[in-house]
mmCIF file of C-alpha atoms in Angstrom:
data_model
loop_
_atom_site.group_PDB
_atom_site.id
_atom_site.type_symbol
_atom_site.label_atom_id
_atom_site.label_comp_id
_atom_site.label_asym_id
_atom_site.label_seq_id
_atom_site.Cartn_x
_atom_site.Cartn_y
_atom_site.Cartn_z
ATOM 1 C CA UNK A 3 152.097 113.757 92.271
ATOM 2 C CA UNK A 4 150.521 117.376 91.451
ATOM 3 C CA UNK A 5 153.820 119.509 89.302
ATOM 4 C CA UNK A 6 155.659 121.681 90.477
ATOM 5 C CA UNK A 7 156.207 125.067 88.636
ATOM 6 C CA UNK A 8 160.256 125.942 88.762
ATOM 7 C CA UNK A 9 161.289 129.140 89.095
ATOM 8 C CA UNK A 10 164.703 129.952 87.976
ATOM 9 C CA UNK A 11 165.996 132.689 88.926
ATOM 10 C CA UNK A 12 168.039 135.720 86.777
ATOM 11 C CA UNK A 13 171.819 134.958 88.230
ATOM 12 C CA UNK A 14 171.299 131.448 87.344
ATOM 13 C CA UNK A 15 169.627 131.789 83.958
ATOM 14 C CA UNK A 16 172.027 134.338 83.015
ATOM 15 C CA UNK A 17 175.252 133.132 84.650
ATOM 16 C CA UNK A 18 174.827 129.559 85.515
ATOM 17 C CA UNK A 19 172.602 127.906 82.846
ATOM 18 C CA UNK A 20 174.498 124.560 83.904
ATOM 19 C CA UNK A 21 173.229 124.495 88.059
ATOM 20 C CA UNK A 22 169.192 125.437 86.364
ATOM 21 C CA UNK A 23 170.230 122.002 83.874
ATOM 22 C CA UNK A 24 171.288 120.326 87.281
ATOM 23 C CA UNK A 25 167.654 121.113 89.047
ATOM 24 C CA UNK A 26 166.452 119.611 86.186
ATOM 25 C CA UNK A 27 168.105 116.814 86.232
ATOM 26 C CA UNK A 28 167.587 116.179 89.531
ATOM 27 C CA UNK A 29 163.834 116.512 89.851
ATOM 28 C CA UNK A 30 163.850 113.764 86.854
ATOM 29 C CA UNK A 31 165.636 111.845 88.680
ATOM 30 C CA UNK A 32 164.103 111.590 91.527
ATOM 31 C CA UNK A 33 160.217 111.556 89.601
ATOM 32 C CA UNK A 34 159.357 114.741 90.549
ATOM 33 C CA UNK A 35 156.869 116.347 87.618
ATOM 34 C CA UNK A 36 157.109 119.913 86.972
ATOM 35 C CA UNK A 37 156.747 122.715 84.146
ATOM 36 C CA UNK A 38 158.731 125.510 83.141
ATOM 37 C CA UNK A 39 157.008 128.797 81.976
ATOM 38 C CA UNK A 40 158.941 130.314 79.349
ATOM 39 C CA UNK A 41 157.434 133.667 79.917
ATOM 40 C CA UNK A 42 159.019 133.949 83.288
ATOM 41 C CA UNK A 43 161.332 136.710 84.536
ATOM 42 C CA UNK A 44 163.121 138.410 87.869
ATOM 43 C CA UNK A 45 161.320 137.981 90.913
ATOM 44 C CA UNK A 46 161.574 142.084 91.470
ATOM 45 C CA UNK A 47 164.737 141.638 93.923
ATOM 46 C CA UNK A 48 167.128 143.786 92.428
ATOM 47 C CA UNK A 49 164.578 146.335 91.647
ATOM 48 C CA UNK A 50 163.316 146.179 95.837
ATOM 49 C CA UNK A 51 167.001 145.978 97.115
ATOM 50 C CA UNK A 52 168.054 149.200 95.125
ATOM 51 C CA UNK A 53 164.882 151.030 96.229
ATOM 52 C CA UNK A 54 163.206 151.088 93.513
ATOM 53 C CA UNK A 55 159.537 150.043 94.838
ATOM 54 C CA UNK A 56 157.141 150.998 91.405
ATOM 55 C CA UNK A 57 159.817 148.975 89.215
ATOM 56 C CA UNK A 58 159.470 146.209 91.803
ATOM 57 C CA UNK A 59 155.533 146.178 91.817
ATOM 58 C CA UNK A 60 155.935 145.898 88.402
ATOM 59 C CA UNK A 61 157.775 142.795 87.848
ATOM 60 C CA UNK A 62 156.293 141.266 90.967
ATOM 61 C CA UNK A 63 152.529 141.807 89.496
ATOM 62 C CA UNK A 64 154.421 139.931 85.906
ATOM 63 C CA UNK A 65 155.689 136.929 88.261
ATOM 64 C CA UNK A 66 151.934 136.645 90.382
ATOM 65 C CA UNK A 67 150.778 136.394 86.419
ATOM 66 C CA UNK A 68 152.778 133.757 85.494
ATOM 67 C CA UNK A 69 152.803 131.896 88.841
ATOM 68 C CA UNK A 70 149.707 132.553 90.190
ATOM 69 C CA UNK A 71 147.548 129.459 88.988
ATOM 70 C CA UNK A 72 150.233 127.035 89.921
ATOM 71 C CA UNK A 73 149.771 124.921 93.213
ATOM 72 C CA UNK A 74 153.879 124.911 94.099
ATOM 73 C CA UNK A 75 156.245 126.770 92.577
ATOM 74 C CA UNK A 76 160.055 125.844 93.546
ATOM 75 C CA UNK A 77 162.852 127.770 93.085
ATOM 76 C CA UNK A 78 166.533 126.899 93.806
ATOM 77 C CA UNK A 79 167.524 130.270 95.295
ATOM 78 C CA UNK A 80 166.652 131.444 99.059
ATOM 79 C CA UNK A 81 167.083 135.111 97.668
ATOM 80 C CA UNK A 82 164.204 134.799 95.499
ATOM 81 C CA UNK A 83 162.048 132.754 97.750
ATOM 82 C CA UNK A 84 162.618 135.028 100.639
ATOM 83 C CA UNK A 85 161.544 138.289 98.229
ATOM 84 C CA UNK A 86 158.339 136.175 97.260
ATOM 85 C CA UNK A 87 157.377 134.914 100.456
ATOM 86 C CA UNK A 88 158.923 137.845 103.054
ATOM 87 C CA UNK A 89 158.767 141.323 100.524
ATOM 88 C CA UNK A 90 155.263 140.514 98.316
ATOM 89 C CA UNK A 91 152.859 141.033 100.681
ATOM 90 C CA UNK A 92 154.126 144.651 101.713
ATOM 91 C CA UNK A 93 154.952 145.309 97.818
ATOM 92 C CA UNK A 94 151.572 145.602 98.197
ATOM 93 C CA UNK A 95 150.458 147.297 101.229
ATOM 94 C CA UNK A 96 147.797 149.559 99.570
ATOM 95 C CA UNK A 97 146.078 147.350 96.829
ATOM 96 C CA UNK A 98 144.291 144.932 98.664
ATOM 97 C CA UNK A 99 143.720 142.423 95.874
ATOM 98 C CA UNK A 100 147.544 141.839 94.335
ATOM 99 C CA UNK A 101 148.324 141.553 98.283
ATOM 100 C CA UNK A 102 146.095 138.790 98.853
ATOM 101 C CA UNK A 103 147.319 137.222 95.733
ATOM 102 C CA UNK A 104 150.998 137.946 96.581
ATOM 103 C CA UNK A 105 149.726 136.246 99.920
ATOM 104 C CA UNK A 106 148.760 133.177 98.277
ATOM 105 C CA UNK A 107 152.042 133.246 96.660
ATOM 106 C CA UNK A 108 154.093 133.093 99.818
ATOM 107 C CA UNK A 109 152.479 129.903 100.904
ATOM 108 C CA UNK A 110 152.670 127.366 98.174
ATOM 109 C CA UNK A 111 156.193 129.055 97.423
ATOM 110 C CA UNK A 112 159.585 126.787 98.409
ATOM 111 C CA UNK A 113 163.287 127.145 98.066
ATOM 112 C CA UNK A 114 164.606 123.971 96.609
ATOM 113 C CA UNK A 115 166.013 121.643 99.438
ATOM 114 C CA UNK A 116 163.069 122.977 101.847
ATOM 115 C CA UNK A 117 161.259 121.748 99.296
ATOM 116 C CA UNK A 118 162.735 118.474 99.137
ATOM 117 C CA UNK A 119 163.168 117.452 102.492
ATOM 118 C CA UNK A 120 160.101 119.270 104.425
ATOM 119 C CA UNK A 121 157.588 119.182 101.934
ATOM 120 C CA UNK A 122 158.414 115.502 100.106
ATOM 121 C CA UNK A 123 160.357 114.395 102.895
ATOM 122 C CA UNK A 124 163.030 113.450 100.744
ATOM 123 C CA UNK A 125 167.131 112.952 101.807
ATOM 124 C CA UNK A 126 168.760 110.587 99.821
ATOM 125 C CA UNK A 127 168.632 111.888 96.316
ATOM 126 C CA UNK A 128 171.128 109.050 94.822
ATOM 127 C CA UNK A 129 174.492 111.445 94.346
ATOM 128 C CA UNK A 130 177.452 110.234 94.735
ATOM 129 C CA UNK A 131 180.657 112.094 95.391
ATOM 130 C CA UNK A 132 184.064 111.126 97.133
ATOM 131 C CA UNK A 133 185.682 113.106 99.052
ATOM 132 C CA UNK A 134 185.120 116.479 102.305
ATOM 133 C CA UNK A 135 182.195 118.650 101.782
ATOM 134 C CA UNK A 136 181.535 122.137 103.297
ATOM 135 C CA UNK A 137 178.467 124.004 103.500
ATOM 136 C CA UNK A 138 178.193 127.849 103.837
ATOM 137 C CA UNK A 139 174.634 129.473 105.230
ATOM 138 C CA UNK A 140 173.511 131.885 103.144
ATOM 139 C CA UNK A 141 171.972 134.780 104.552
ATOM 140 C CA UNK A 142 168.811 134.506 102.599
ATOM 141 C CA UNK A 143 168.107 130.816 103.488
ATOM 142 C CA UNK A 144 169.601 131.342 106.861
ATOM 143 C CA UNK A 145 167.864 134.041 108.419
ATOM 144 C CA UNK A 146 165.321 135.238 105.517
ATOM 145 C CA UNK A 147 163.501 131.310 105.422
ATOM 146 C CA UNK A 148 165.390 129.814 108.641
ATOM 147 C CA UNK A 149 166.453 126.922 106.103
ATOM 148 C CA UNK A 150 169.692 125.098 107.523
ATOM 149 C CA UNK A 151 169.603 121.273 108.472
ATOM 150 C CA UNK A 152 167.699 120.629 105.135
ATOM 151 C CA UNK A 153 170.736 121.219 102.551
ATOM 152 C CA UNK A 154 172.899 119.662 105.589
ATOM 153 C CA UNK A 155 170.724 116.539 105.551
ATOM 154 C CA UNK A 156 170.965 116.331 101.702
ATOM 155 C CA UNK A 157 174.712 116.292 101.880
ATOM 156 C CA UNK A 158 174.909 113.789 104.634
ATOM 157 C CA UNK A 159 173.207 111.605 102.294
ATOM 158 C CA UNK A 160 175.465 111.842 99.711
ATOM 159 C CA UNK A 161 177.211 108.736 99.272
ATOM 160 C CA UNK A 162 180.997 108.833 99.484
ATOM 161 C CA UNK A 163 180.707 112.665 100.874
ATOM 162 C CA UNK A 164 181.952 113.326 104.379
ATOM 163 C CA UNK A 165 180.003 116.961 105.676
ATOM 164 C CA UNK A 166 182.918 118.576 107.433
ATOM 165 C CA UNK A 167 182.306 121.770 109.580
ATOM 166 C CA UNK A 168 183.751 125.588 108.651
ATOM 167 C CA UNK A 169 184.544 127.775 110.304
ATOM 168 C CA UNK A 170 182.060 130.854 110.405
ATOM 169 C CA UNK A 171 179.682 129.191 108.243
ATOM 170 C CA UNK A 172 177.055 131.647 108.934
ATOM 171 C CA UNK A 173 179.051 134.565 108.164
ATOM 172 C CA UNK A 174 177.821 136.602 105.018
ATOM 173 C CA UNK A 175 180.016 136.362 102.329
ATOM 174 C CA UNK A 176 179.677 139.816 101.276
ATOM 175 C CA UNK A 177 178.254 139.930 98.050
ATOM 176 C CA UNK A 178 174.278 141.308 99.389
ATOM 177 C CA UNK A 179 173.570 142.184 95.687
ATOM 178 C CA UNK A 180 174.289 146.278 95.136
ATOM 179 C CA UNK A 181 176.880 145.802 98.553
ATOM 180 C CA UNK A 182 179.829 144.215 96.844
ATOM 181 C CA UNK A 183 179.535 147.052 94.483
ATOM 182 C CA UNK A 184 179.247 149.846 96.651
ATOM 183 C CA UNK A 185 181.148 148.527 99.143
ATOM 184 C CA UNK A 186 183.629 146.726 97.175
ATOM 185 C CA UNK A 187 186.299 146.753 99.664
ATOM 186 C CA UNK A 188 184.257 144.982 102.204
ATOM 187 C CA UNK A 189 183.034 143.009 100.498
ATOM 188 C CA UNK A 190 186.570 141.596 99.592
ATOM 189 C CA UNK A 191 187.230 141.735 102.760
ATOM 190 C CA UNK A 192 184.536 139.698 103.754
ATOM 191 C CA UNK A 193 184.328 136.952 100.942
ATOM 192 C CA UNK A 194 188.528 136.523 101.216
ATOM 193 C CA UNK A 195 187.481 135.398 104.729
ATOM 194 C CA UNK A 196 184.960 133.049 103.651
ATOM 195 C CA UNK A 197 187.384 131.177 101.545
ATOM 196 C CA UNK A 198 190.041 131.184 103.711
ATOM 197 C CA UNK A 199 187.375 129.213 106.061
ATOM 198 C CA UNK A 200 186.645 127.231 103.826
ATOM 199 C CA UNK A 201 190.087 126.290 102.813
ATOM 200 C CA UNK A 202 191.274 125.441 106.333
ATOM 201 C CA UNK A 203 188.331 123.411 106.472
ATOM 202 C CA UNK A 204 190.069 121.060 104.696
ATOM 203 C CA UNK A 205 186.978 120.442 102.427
ATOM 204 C CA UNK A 206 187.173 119.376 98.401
ATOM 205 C CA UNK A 207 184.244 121.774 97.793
ATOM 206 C CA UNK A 208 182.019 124.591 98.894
ATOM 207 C CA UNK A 209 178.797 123.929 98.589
ATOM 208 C CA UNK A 210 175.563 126.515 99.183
ATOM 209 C CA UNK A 211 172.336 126.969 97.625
ATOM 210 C CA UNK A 212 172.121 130.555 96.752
ATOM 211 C CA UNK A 213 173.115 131.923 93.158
ATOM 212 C CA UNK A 214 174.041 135.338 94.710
ATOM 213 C CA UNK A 215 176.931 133.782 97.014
ATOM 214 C CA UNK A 216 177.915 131.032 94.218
ATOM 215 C CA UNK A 217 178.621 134.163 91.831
ATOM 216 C CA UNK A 218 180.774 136.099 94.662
ATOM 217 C CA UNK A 219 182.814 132.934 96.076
ATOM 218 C CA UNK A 220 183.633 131.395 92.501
ATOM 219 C CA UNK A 221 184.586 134.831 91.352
ATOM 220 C CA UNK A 222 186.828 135.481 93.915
ATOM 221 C CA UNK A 223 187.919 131.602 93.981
ATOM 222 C CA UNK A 224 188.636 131.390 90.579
ATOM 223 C CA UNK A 225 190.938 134.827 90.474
ATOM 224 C CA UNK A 226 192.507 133.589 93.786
ATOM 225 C CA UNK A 227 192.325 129.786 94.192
ATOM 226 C CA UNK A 228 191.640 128.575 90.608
ATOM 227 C CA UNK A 229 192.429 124.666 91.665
ATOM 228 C CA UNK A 230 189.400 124.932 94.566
ATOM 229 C CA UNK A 231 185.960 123.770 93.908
ATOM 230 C CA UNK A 232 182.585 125.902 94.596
ATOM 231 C CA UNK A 233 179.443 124.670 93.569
ATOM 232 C CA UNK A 234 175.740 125.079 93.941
ATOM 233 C CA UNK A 235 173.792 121.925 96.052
ATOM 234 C CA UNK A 236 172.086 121.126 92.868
ATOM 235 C CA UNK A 237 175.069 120.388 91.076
ATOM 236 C CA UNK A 238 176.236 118.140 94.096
ATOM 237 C CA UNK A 239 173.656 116.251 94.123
ATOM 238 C CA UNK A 240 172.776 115.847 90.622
ATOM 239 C CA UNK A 241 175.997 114.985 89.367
ATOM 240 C CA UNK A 242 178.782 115.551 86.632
ATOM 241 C CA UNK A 243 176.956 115.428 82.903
ATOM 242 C CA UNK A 244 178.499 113.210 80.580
ATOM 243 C CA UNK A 245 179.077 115.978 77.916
#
């Protein structure tokens, strides 16, 4: 099996070294080869979302660097895979060449589960966990890469895990990067809905597979609802760590 090149993306690195451990994990598990480049950074997101196009270029030429000789590159955040894929090409509108690499880019360029169930066609990743699961659809995988059933399918599989529906699961949760700071109040608004959802639900844990969302929920969660359990699909499915 050709390697995959993993992309890990800034939230995660920064906030949730633990869920990056988790991918990890889990691709070893399941004898899935890949390689790390050290020299990676941002994908340019924060820098496009804010407006701030040059800055964006910028990073987005460092990441086609680093990336751009690699025949699959992963990442386990629809966010980042949806700038790559969806935002590169017009990054690039007037220099021909870095759009037809940025191009190339966007199609050997997966979010994780996609990944994993369309591309390797795999399900059952051997996780175990007991007890109600509930999934929320990020926007980015959603509606930026149209990725749904495949982190559905993956929890399905999990053995001992019962995938129970929530109420306005496709529903942003209001974090939309610089939104939960400018609009702060909304954005409470918006993410004190989600968990309310999610705890008539009757679910264990919240489960999604974008950093962004994991940072807003958890926050709010663990200032709110500290005995409730979020958690990013990676950590599902790879399991608790002995340490």
């Amino acid at each position: 099996m050709t390697p995959i090149s993993l992309h890990i993306p800034c939230l995660m690195n920064m906030f949730m070294p633990k869920t990056g451990k988790s991918v990890v994990r889990l691709l070893e598990r399941l004898d899935i080869p890949f390689v790390y480049h050290e020299e990676q950074t941002c994908c340019g997101l924060p820098a496009s979302n804010a407006g701030f196009l040059p800055e964006a270029r910028k990073v987005a030429k460092h990441f086609l660097e680093v990336f751009g000789d690699d025949p699959v590159v992963v990442s386990p955040s629809g966010s980042c895979v949806e700038m790559i894929t969806q935002r590169y090409p017009a990054l690039f509108e007037d220099e021909p060449e870095w759009k037809a690499r940025a191009r190339d880019m966007a199609s050997k360029t997966y979010e994780f589960t996609q990944y994993l169930v369309d591309v390797l066609g795999v399900e059952d990743t051997g996780a175990t966990f007991s007890g109600k699961v509930a999934y929320h659809e990020s926007c980015s995988l959603l509606r930026g890469l149209g990725v749904s059933e495949q982190p559905k399918k993956l929890i399905a599989s999990v053995k001992g895990a019962e995938l129970v529906p929530m109420q306005n699961a496709d529903v942003c949760c209001g974090f939309g990067g610089e939104f939960s700071h400018k609009y702060s109040e909304i954005s409470e608004t918006m993410v004190q809905e989600k968990v309310t959802n999610f705890i008539n639900s009757g679910a264990d844990v919240l489960v999604m597979g974008e950093p962004g969302c994991l940072l807003n929920i958890s926050g709010y969660v663990s200032r709110n609802h500290p005995g409730r359990k979020v958690m990013h699909i990676a950590d599902l499915l790879a399991g608790p760590t002995d340490s």
